[in-house]
Amino acid sequence: MFVIDCPNCGARDQSEFTYAGEAHIARPTDSENMTDAEWAEFVFMRTNTKGLFAERWWHATGCRKFFNMLRNTATDEIHAVYRIGEKPPKVTADLPATPAGEASIGSGNDAVKIMTRDEEAAS
Amino acid sequence: MKRYSALELIRQGLGGHRGWDRVWRKPEPKPSYDAVIIGGGGHGLATAYYLAKLHGMTNIAVVEKGWIGGGNSGRNTTIIRSNYLFDESAAIYNHALNLWNGLGQELNFNIMMSHRGVLNLAHDEGEMRQLKRRVEANRLNGVDSEWLDAKEVKNFCPSINISGDIRYPVLGGTLQRSGGVNRHDGVVWGYARAADALGVDILQQTEVTGILTEAGEVTGIETTRGTIRTPKVASVTAGHTSVMASMLDIRLPVESHPLQALVSEPIKPILNCVVMSNAVHVYCSQSDKGELVIGAGIDAQLSYTQRGNLDIIEHQMASLMELFPIFSRLRMMRQWGGIVDVCPDASPIISKTPVKGFYVNGGWGTGGWKATPGSGHVFADLIAKDEPNRIAAPFAIDRFTTGALVAEHGAAAVAH
Ligand SMILES: Cc1cc2nc3c(=O)[nH]c(=O)nc-3n(C[C@H](O)[C@H](O)[C@H](O)COP(=O)(O)OP(=O)(O)OC[C@H]3O[C@@H](n4cnc5c(N)ncnc54)[C@H](O)[C@@H]3O)c2cc1C
Ligand SMILES: [Zn+2]
């Protein structure tokens, strides 16, 4: 389970928090002039990043405030928490070398770690 | 393809089992194919099989970054049913159910299909009304579905606890007798063997790292084993659907979450059907090995790690104890997670895209296993003809712009 460092309350167990999805999606200001495709983009389309991802959490059973988090979705490592309205800080993360690849640690996907014939022979 | 049969088993047994062929080849990638399927799960392999068998497209490849069936195909709890609320869903899941019947014979592979019945329980008045409505909708669509009161539930599944003294007593449930479970590996291997026999190249440990285009049309793929030329690329990558689409700057309404399952130590037969409960949130069946196979909902956070958090497991075990106090002393043996690609309307995407020659089959979320043969069948049709058929058409991406969603979230009981 994640231990999440709420900017207001400090480190707490994940079960106190509610996930609130991708961060930094601004509500459109010119809504009466938007096309259906623009609405679809705002309402439905998501980046769904494999790697560093900015997302919102809500401390539902604590301070009851929303805040942002920068997490590596390929390893689940939490890199930073920051307040609503702030920009994500610069961090270095252990990212997969290819778009659909696995990071060096923290991936539960052993299917991509199968041994080559040579390694098989050597083991 | 050497046919498997009891006679062949005896014959090979006498020869010390040394005469069996490899189940599929291990080919080198060709420089070009007529079509490439990305993702060697059940859906991808089924797509390849039907492309080769029904559309004569045999110069094709399935490209898989790990081993076939190592994704959600090998991680899911194999619940099969078609009792969804809406017409569009009933059509595709019933199409799949019809194909499951006889698939073992067709593939000449034992997929251990067991139509043992799926119970969806109701625990409050609102849920009862909603499930009864679903029974009626199912019947109109030719889906076998019936309502059982609490006593009838107990008769059908004696190990269940229907006493009134639990937090959410069982008030009744729906039963789809034709629903059930099967062997996930068997399905994957059966499709792989049959597709391979038709000439399909299955390229394992080959990751797609880019999709090539010229003037808005697909021309090939980049892989960890080199470039492959092809006019048609079909992504069937489940949890990685968004990652594939982003290679062509296509935005999708999909989010990837961990979904966990676990199994108990094996015991003698005690649970004769699949039991699912939305309100207390757990589902359970018993495998032929005797293990209880238990699952529930997704982890809330987006993740690609193929593991989830313990609070989810704790919650589903608590729910299981309420429904089956008799399981309370069982030990749990293994737990794992897969990455499921969830759509906002809990329905899949089977679609052409703005890039000519790039097709997407994904967004099946927590419940795509049951659709495997149907999904592959209609997707092959779409790839071969470049037009969706009647069953696939409602699942095109443009529904998120037109608003014609197939909103199965609340409607389809627990989502598996
Ligand atoms: C724990 C769990 C329980 C479930 N229970 C049920 C259930 O009871 N009933 C039900 O109907 N459904 C269930 N599901 C959902 C079901 O498993 C999925 O909807 C379905 O298996 C998706 O099918 P697939 O074959 O496309 O996926 P997968 O088997 O995941 O296949 C996708 C493949 O694509 C490969 N891939 C990804 N990126 C690349 C790349 N760049 N290059 C090459 N290959 C790539 C992956 O390695 C993977 O093998 C469950 C899922 C989970 C995780
Ligand atoms: Zn707080």
mmCIF file of N, CA, C and O and ligand atoms in Angstrom, chain A residues 6-10 12 17 59 62-65 67, ligand 2:
data_model
loop_
_atom_site.group_PDB
_atom_site.id
_atom_site.type_symbol
_atom_site.label_atom_id
_atom_site.label_comp_id
_atom_site.label_asym_id
_atom_site.label_seq_id
_atom_site.Cartn_x
_atom_site.Cartn_y
_atom_site.Cartn_z
ATOM 1 N N CYS A 6 0.703 13.738 2.571
ATOM 2 C CA CYS A 6 -0.230 14.851 2.326
ATOM 3 C C CYS A 6 0.461 16.175 2.657
ATOM 4 O O CYS A 6 1.076 16.300 3.707
ATOM 5 N N PRO A 7 0.350 17.174 1.753
ATOM 6 C CA PRO A 7 1.029 18.458 2.016
ATOM 7 C C PRO A 7 0.523 19.132 3.297
ATOM 8 O O PRO A 7 1.207 19.977 3.856
ATOM 9 N N ASN A 8 -0.680 18.768 3.744
ATOM 10 C CA ASN A 8 -1.220 19.402 4.952
ATOM 11 C C ASN A 8 -1.024 18.564 6.206
ATOM 12 O O ASN A 8 -0.823 19.093 7.287
ATOM 13 N N CYS A 9 -1.096 17.216 6.049
ATOM 14 C CA CYS A 9 -1.159 16.354 7.239
ATOM 15 C C CYS A 9 0.085 15.487 7.428
ATOM 16 O O CYS A 9 0.240 14.859 8.469
ATOM 17 N N GLY A 10 0.925 15.385 6.423
ATOM 18 C CA GLY A 10 2.090 14.508 6.546
ATOM 19 C C GLY A 10 1.773 13.100 6.074
ATOM 20 O O GLY A 10 0.745 12.864 5.431
ATOM 21 N N ARG A 12 0.570 9.509 5.567
ATOM 22 C CA ARG A 12 -0.587 8.711 5.997
ATOM 23 C C ARG A 12 -0.757 7.535 5.050
ATOM 24 O O ARG A 12 -0.296 7.546 3.922
ATOM 25 N N PHE A 17 -7.064 8.059 1.502
ATOM 26 C CA PHE A 17 -7.119 8.940 0.332
ATOM 27 C C PHE A 17 -8.037 8.377 -0.755
ATOM 28 O O PHE A 17 -8.235 7.170 -0.852
ATOM 29 N N HIS A 59 -7.510 13.900 0.170
ATOM 30 C CA HIS A 59 -7.334 13.319 1.505
ATOM 31 C C HIS A 59 -8.700 13.226 2.191
ATOM 32 O O HIS A 59 -9.041 14.008 3.078
ATOM 33 N N GLY A 62 -8.919 12.877 5.972
ATOM 34 C CA GLY A 62 -7.956 13.707 6.701
ATOM 35 C C GLY A 62 -8.377 15.152 6.591
ATOM 36 O O GLY A 62 -9.481 15.527 7.007
ATOM 37 N N CYS A 63 -7.543 15.960 5.924
ATOM 38 C CA CYS A 63 -7.842 17.389 5.799
ATOM 39 C C CYS A 63 -8.933 17.665 4.770
ATOM 40 O O CYS A 63 -9.392 18.788 4.633
ATOM 41 N N ARG A 64 -9.324 16.638 4.014
ATOM 42 C CA ARG A 64 -10.361 16.764 2.979
ATOM 43 C C ARG A 64 -9.987 17.777 1.898
ATOM 44 O O ARG A 64 -10.843 18.406 1.296
ATOM 45 N N LYS A 65 -8.678 17.899 1.633
ATOM 46 C CA LYS A 65 -8.236 18.794 0.566
ATOM 47 C C LYS A 65 -7.651 17.986 -0.596
ATOM 48 O O LYS A 65 -7.080 16.919 -0.395
ATOM 49 N N PHE A 67 -4.851 17.584 -3.616
ATOM 50 C CA PHE A 67 -3.484 18.009 -3.902
ATOM 51 C C PHE A 67 -2.983 17.203 -5.091
ATOM 52 O O PHE A 67 -3.652 16.267 -5.539
HETATM 53 ZN ZN ZN C 2 -4.371 15.865 4.504
#
